[in-house]
CSV table of C-alpha atoms in Angstrom, one decimal:
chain,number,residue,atom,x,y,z
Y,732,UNK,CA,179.6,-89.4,77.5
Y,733,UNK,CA,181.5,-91.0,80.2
Y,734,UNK,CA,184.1,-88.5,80.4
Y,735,UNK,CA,180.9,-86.1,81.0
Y,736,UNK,CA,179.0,-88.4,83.8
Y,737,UNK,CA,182.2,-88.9,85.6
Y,738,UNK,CA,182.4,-84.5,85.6
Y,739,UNK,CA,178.7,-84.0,86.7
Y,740,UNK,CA,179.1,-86.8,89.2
Y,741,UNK,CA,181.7,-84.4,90.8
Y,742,UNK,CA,180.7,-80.7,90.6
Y,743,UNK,CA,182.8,-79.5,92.8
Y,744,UNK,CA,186.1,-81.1,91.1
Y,745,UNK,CA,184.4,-79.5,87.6
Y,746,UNK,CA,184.2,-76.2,89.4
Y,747,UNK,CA,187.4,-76.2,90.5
Y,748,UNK,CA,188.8,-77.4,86.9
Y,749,UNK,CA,186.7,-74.7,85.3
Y,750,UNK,CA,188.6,-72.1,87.4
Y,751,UNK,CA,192.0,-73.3,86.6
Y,752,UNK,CA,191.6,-73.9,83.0
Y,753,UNK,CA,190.0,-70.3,82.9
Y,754,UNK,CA,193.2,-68.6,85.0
Y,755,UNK,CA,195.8,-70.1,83.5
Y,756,UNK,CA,197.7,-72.8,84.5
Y,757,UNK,CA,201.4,-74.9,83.4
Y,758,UNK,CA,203.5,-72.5,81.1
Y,759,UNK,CA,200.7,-70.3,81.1
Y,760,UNK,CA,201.7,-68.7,84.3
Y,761,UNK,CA,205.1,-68.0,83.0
Y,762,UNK,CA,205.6,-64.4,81.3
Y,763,UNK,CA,206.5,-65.5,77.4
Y,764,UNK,CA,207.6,-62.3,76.5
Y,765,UNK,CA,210.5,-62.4,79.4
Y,766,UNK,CA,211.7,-65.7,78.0
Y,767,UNK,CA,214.4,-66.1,75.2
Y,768,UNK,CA,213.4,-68.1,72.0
Y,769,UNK,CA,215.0,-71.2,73.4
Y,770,UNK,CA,213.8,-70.5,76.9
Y,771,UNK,CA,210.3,-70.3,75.7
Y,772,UNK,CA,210.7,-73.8,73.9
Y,773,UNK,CA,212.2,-75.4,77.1
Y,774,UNK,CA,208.6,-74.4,78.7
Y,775,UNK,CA,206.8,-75.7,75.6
Y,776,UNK,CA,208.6,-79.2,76.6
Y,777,UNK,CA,208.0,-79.1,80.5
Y,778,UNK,CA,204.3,-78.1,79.6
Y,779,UNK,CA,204.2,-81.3,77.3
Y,780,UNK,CA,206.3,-83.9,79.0
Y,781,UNK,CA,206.0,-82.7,82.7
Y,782,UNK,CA,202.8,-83.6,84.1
Y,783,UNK,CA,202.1,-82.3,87.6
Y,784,UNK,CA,205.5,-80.2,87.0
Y,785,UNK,CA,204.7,-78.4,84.8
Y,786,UNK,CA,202.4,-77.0,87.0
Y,787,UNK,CA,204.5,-76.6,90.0
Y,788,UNK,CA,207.6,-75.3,88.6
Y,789,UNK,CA,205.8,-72.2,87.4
Y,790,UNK,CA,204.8,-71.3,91.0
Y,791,UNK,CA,208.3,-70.9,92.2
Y,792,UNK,CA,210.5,-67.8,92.0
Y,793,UNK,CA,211.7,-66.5,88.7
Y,794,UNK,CA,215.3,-67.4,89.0
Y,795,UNK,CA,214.6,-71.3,90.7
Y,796,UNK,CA,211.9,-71.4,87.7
Y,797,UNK,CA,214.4,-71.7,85.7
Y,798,UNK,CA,216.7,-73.7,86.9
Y,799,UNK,CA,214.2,-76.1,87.9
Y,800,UNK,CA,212.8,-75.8,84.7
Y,801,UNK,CA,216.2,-77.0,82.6
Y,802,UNK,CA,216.5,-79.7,85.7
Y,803,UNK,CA,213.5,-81.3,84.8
Y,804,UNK,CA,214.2,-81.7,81.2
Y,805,UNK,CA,217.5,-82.8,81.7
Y,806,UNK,CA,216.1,-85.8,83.8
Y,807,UNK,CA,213.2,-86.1,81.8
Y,808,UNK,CA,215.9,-86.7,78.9
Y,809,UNK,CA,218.4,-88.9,80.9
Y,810,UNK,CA,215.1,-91.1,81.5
Y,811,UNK,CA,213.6,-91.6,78.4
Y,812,UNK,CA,216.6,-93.3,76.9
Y,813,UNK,CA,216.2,-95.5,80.0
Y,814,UNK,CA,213.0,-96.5,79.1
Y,815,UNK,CA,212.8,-96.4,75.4
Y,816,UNK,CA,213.4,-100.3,74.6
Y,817,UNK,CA,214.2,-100.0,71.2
Y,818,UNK,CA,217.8,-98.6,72.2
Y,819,UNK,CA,219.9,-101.9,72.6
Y,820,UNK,CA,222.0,-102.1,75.9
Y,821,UNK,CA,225.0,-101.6,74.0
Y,822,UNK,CA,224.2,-98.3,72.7
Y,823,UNK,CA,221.8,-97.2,75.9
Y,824,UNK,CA,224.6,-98.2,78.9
Y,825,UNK,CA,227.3,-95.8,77.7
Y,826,UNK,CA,225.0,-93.0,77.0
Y,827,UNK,CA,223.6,-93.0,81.1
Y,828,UNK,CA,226.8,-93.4,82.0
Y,829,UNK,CA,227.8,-90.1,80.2
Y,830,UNK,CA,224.9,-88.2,80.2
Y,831,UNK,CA,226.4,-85.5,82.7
Y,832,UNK,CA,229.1,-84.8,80.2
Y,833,UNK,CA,226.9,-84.1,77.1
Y,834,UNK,CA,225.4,-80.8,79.1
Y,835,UNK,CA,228.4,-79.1,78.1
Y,836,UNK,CA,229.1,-80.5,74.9
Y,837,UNK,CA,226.8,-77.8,72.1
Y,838,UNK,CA,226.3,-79.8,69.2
Y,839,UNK,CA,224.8,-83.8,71.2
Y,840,UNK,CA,221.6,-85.1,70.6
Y,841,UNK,CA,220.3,-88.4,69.7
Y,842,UNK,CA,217.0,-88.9,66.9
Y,843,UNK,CA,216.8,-92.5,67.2
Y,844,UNK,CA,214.2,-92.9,70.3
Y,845,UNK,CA,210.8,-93.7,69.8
Y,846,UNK,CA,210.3,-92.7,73.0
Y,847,UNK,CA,207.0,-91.0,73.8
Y,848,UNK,CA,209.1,-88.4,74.7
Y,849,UNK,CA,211.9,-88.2,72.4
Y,850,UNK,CA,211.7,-84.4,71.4
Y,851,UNK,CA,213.8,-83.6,74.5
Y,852,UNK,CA,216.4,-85.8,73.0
Y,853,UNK,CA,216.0,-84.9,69.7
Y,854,UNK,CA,216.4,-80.8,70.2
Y,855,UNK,CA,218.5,-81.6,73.4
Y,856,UNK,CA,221.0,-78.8,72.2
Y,857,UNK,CA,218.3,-76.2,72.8
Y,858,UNK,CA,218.2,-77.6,76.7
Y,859,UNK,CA,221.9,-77.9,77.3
Y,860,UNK,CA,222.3,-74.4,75.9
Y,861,UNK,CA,220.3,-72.9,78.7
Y,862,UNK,CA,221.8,-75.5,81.0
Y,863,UNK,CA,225.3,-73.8,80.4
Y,864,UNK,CA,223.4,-70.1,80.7
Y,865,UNK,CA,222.6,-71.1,84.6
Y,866,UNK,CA,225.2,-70.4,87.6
Y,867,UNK,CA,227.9,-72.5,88.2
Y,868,UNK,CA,226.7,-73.5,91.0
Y,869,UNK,CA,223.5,-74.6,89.7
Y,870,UNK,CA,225.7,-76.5,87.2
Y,871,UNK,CA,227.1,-78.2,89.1
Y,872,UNK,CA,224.6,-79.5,91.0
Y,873,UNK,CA,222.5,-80.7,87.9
Y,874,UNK,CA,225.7,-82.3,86.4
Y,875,UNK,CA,226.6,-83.9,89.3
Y,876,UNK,CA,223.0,-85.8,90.3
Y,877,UNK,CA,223.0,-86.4,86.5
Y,878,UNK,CA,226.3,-88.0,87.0
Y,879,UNK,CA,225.2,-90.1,89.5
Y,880,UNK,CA,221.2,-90.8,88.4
Y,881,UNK,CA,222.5,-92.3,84.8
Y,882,UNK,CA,224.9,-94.4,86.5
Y,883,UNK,CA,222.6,-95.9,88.9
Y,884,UNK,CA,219.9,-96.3,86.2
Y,885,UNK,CA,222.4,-98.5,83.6
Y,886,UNK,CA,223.1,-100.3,87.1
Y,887,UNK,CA,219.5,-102.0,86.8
Y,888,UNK,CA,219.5,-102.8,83.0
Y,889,UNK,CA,221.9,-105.4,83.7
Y,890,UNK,CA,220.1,-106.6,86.9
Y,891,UNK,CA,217.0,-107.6,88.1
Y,892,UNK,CA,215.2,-105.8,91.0
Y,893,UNK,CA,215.1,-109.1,93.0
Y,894,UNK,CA,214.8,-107.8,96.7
Y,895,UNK,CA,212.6,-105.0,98.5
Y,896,UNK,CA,216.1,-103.3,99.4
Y,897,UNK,CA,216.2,-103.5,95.3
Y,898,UNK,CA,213.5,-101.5,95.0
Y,899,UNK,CA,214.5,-98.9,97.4
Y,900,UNK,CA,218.0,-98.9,95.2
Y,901,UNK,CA,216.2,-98.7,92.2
Y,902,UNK,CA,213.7,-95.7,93.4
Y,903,UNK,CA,216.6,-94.1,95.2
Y,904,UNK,CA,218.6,-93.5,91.4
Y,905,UNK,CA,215.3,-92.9,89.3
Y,906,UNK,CA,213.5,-90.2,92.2
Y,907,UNK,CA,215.7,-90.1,95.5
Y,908,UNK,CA,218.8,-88.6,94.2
Y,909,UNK,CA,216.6,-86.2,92.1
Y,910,UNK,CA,215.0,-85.3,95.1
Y,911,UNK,CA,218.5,-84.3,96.4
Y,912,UNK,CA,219.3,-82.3,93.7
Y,913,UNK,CA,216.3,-80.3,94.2
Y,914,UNK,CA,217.1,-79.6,97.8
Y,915,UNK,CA,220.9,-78.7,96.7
Y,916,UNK,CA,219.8,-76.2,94.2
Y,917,UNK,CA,217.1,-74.4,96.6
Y,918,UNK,CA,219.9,-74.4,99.3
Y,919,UNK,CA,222.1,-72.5,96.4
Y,920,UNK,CA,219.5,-70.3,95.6
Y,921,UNK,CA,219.0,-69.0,99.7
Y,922,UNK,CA,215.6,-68.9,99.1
Y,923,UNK,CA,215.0,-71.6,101.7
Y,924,UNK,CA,215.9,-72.1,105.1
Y,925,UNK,CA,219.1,-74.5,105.8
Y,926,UNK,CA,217.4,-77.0,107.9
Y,927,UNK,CA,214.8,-78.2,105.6
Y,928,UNK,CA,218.2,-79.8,103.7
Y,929,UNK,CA,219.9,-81.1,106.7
Y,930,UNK,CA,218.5,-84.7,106.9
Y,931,UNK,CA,218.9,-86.1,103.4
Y,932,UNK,CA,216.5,-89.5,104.9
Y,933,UNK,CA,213.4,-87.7,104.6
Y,934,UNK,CA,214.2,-86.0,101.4
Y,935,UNK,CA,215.0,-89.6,99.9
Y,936,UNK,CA,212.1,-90.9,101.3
Y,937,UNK,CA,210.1,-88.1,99.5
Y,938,UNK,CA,211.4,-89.3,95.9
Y,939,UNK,CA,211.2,-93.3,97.2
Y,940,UNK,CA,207.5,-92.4,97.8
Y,941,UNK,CA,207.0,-91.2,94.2
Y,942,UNK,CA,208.5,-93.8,92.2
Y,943,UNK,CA,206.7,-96.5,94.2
Y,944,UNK,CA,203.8,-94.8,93.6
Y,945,UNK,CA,204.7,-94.4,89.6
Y,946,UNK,CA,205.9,-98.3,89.0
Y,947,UNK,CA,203.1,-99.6,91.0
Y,948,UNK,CA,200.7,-97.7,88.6
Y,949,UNK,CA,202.7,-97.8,85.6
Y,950,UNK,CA,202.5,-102.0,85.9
Y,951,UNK,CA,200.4,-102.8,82.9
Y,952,UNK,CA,202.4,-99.7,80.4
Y,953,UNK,CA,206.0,-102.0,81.7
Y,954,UNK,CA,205.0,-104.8,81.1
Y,955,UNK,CA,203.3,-103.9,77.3
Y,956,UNK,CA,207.1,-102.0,76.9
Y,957,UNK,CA,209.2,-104.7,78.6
Y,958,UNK,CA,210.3,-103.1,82.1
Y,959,UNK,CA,209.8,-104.9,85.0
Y,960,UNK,CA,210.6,-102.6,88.1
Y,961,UNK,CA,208.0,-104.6,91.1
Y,962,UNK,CA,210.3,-106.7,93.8
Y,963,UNK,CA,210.5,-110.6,92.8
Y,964,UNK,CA,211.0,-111.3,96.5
Y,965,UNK,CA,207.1,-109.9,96.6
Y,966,UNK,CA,205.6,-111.2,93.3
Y,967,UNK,CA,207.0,-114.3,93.5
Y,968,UNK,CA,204.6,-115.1,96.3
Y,969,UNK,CA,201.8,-114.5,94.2
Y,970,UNK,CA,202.7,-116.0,90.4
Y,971,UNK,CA,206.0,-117.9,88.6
Y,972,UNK,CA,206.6,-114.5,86.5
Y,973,UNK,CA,205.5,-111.2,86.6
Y,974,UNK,CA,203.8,-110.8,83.5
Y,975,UNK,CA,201.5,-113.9,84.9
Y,976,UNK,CA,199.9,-111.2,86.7
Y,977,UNK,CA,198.1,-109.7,83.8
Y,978,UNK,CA,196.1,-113.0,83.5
Y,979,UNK,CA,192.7,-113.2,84.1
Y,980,UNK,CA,192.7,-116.3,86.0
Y,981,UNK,CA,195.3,-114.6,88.5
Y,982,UNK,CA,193.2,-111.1,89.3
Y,983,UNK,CA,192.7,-111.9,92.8
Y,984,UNK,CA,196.4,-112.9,93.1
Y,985,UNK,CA,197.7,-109.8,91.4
Y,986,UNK,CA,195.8,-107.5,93.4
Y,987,UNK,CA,197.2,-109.2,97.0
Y,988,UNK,CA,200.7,-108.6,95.3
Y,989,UNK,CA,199.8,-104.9,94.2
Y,990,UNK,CA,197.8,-104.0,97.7
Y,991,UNK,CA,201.2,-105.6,99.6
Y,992,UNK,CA,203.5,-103.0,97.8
Y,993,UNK,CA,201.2,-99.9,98.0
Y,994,UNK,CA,201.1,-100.7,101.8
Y,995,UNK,CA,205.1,-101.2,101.9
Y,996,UNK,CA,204.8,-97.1,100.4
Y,997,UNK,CA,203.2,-95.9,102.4
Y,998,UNK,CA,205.8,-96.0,105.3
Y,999,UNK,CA,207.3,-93.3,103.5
Y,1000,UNK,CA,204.3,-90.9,104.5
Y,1001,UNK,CA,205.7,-90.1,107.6
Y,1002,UNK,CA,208.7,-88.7,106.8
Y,1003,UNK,CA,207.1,-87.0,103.7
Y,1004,UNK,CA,204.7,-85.2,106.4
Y,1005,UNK,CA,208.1,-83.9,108.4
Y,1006,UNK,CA,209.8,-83.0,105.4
Y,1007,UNK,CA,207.0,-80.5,104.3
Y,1008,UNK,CA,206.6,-79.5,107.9
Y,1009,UNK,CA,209.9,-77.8,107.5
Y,1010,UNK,CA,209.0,-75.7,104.6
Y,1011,UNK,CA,208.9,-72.0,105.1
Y,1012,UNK,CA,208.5,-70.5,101.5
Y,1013,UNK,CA,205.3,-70.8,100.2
Y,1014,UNK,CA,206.1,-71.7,96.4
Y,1015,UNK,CA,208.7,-74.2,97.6
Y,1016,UNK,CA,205.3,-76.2,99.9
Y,1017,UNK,CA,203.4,-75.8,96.9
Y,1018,UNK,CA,206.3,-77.9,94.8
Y,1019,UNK,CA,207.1,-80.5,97.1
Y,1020,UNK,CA,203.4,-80.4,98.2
Y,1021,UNK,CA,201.3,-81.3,95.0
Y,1022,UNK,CA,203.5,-84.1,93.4
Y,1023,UNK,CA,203.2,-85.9,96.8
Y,1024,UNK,CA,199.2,-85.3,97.5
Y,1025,UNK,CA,198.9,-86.9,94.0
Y,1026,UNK,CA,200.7,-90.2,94.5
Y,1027,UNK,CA,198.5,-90.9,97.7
Y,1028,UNK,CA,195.3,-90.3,95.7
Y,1029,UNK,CA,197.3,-91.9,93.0
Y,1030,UNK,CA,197.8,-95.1,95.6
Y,1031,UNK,CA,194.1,-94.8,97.2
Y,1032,UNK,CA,192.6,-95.2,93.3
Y,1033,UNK,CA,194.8,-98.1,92.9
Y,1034,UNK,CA,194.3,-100.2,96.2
Y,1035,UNK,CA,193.1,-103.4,95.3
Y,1036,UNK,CA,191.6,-102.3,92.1
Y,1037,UNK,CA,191.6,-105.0,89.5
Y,1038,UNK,CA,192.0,-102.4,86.5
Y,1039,UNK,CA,195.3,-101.6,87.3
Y,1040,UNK,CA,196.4,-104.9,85.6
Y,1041,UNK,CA,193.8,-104.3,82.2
Y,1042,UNK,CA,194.3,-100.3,81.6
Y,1043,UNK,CA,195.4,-96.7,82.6
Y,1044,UNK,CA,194.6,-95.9,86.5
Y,1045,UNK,CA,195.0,-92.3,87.1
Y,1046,UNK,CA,192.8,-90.0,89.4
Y,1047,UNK,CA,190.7,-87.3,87.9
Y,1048,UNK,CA,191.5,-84.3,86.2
Y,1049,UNK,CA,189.1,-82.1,88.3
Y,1050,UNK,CA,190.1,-84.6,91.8
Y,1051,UNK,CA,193.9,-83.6,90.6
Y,1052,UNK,CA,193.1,-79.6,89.9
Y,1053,UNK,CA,191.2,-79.6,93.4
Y,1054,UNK,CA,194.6,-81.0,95.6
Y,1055,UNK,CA,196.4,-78.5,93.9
Y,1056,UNK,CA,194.3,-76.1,95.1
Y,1057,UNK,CA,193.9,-77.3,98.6
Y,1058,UNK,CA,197.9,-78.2,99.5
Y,1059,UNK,CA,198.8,-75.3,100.5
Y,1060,UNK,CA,199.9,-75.8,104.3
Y,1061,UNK,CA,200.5,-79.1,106.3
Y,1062,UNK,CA,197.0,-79.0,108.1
Y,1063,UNK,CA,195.5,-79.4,104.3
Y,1064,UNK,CA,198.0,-81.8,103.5
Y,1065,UNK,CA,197.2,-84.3,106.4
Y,1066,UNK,CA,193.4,-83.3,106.1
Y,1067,UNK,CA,193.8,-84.7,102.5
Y,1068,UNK,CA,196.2,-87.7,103.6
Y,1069,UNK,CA,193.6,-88.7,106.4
Y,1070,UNK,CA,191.0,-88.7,104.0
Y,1071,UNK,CA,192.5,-90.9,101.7
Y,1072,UNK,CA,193.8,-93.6,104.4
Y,1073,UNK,CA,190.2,-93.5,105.2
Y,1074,UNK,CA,189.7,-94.4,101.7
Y,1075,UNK,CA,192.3,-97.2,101.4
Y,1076,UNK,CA,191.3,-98.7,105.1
Y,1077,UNK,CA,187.7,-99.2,104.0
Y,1078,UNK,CA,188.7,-101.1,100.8
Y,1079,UNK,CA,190.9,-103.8,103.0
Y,1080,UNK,CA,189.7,-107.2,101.6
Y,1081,UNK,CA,189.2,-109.5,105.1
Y,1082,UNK,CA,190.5,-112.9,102.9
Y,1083,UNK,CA,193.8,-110.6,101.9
Y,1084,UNK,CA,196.9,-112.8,104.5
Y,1085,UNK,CA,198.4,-109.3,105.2
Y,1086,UNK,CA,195.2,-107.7,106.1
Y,1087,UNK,CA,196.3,-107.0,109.2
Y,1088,UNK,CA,199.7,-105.3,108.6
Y,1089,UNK,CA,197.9,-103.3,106.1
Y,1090,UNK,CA,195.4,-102.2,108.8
Y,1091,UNK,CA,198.1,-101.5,111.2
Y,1092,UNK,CA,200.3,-99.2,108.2
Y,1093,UNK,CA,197.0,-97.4,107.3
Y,1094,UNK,CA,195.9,-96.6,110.9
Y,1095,UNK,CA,199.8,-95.8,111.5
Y,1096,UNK,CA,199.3,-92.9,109.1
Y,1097,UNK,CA,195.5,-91.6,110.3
Y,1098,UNK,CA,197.5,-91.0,113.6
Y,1099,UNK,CA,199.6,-88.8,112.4
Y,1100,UNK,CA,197.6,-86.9,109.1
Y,1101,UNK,CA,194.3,-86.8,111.8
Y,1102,UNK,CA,193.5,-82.6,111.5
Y,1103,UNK,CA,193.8,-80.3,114.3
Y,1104,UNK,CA,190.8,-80.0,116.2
Y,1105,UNK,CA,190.7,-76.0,114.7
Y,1106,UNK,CA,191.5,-76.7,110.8
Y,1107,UNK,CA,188.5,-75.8,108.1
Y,1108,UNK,CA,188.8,-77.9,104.8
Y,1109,UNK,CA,189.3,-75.3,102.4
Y,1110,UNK,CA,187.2,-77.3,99.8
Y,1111,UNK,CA,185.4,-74.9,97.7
Y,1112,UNK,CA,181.5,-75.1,97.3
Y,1113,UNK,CA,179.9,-74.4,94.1
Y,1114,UNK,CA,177.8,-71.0,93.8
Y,1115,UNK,CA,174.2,-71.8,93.0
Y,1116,UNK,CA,174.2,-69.4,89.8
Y,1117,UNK,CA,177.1,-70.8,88.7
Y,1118,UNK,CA,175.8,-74.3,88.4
Y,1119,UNK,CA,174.2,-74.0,84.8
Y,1120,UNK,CA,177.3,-72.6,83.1
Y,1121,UNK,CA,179.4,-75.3,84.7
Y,1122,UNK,CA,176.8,-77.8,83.3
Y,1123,UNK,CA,176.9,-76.0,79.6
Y,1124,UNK,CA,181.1,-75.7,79.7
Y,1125,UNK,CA,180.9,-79.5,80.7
Y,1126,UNK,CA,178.5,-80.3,77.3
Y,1127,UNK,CA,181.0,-78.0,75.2
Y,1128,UNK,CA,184.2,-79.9,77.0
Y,1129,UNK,CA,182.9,-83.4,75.7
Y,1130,UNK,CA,181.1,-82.6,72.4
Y,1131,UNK,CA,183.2,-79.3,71.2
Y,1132,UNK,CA,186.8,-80.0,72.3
Y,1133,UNK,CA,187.5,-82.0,69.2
């Protein structure tokens, strides 16, 4: 019944989830009967293991598709024996370190993660076999950021992300150098213009901003699993050890320490907003666009929001479903990243010490995401006749889905 309040309390995000759950969406969009047997089960995995991805990847053209596709679940592989504690460091630190090379050897996969996503490891022959199907030059791009992502990831299991210039380290291996890769293989592919690759900055800035978004949500699932991925030189200001921050007694505390990082991510916006400037192919805005306008919703929901540190924060199905509509062009995306700074500005506790800097990052941002004078939101408006069937779809959603 909540599930159902929260829906009718936003028609037009249940419209707009109506309309993408009725055309498709994810692997859906992908012709099945154009896919080899092992191509259609490397879909079957991004559809189950690669959230927004999975519905981005699909918009792109055929042959990037694919490549993307097998990228993906290579990384999504490489990282889930990263964070599947249950591998000791004496078996996990070898296998990032030679990740790259198990791409080309047929027969490797490893069955003993527990990993919520352990299938891609456990039928990982199926992936490397298309892996070896792509161009060489594809190839090489995946095997080298592989290379270089599992060696920087078995960097931080045997250190501690201490400092803020840690943190960048950290995100740069887990999201920046994927990031890269994705702008190496678009700039094999000559689909897209040279210059969107020719200052690597912004596009590391673009994976920074995601995994500060993901490890600043992701606190409470860490912690349960044993990761710790925040900066001590910012926590420490607020408790003696991380976990202290799950306490009750330290809520207020916790949420100073969380509302300091989000602002520290959002310096990244800027150059996010220049990178995607750049973009000249539609289905290539629409990749880099969606993932991004989801982290700052992501970021706005969790601004000083007490429920980070006691459950699962996400946005809304239908709130997700309805940016993935409207990023289409930079005027949407800044209409959409003004709206949420508006957002996060109005939730600025006055007792919080960095108040100020917070103000001054948030209004830094509205400067440059304000709309053009001549842009129309292209948020879609629910048809009066259509309100009753979205009302009975919403009753057979909650009562029938099960």
């Amino acid at each position: 019944m909540e599930q159902l309040q929260e829906l009718l309390g936003h028609p037009t995000e249940l419209y707009n989830l109506v309309k993408f759950k009725m055309s498709g969406s994810g692997v859906s969009k992908v012709d099945q009967d154009s896919l080899s047997d092992n191509l259609r089960v490397c879909y079957k995995y991004l559809n189950e293991t690669g959230r927004s991805f999975a519905v981005v990847i699909p918009m792109l053209d055929e042959e990037l598709r694919h490549v993307m596709c097998i990228f993906y679940l290579v990384l999504r592989a490489l990282d889930t024996v990263e964070d599947d504690m249950t591998i000791s460091l004496e078996r996990k630190i070898p296998i990032l370190q030679n990740f790259h090379s198990y791409l080309y050897q047929p027969d490797w996969k490893f069955t003993d993660s527990q990993g919520k996503h352990k299938q891609v490891l456990e039928d990982f022959p199926t992936i490397s076999l298309e892996f070896r199907k792509l161009a060489k030059v594809y190839q090489d791009v995946i095997a080298d950021i592989c290379h270089k992502v599992g060696h920087g990831l078995a960097e931080f299991l045997e250190k501690k992300v201490d400092s803020l210039q840690d943190w960048d380290k950290y995100g740069y291996c887990a999201s920046g150098l994927p990031a890269i890769g994705i702008v190496q293989l678009l700039s094999a592919s000559k689909l897209e213009d040279p210059v969107v690759g020719q200052d690597m900055e912004l596009v590391k800035s673009l994976g920074l901003f995601l995994q500060k978004t993901n490890t600043i949500r992701d606190y409470l699932e860490d912690q349960l699993e044993g990761r710790e991925f925040w900066p001590k030189e910012v926590w420490s200001k607020y408790a003696k050890k991380l976990s202290d921050l799950a306490k009750s007694e330290n809520a207020d505390k916790a949420v100073l320490c969380m509302n300091e990082l989000i602002v520290n991510a959002l310096q990244h916006i800027s150059d996010v907003l220049t990178f995607l400037s750049r973009q000249k192919n539609q289905s290539d805005f629409n990749f880099w666009a969606v993932p991004q306008v989801l982290a700052i919703a992501t970021l706005a929901t969790c601004y000083n929001n007490q429920q980070v540190f006691k459950g699962v924060v996400k946005i809304r199905k239908g709130e997700a479903v309805t940016l993935m509509t409207e990023a289409t062009n930079i005027q949407a995306v800044k209409a959409i990243t003004y709206r949420y700074m508006e957002e996060i500005y109005r939730k600025i506790p006055s007792t919080d010490p960095s108040s100020s800097k917070a103000k001054q990052m948030v209004s830094s941002v509205m400067s440059i995401s304000k709309p053009s004078s001549g842009f129309v939101s292209q948020t879609t408006y629910i048809p009066i006749y259509l309100s009753g069937v979205i009302l009975l779809v919403a009753f057979w959603w909650q009562y029938l889905r099960y």
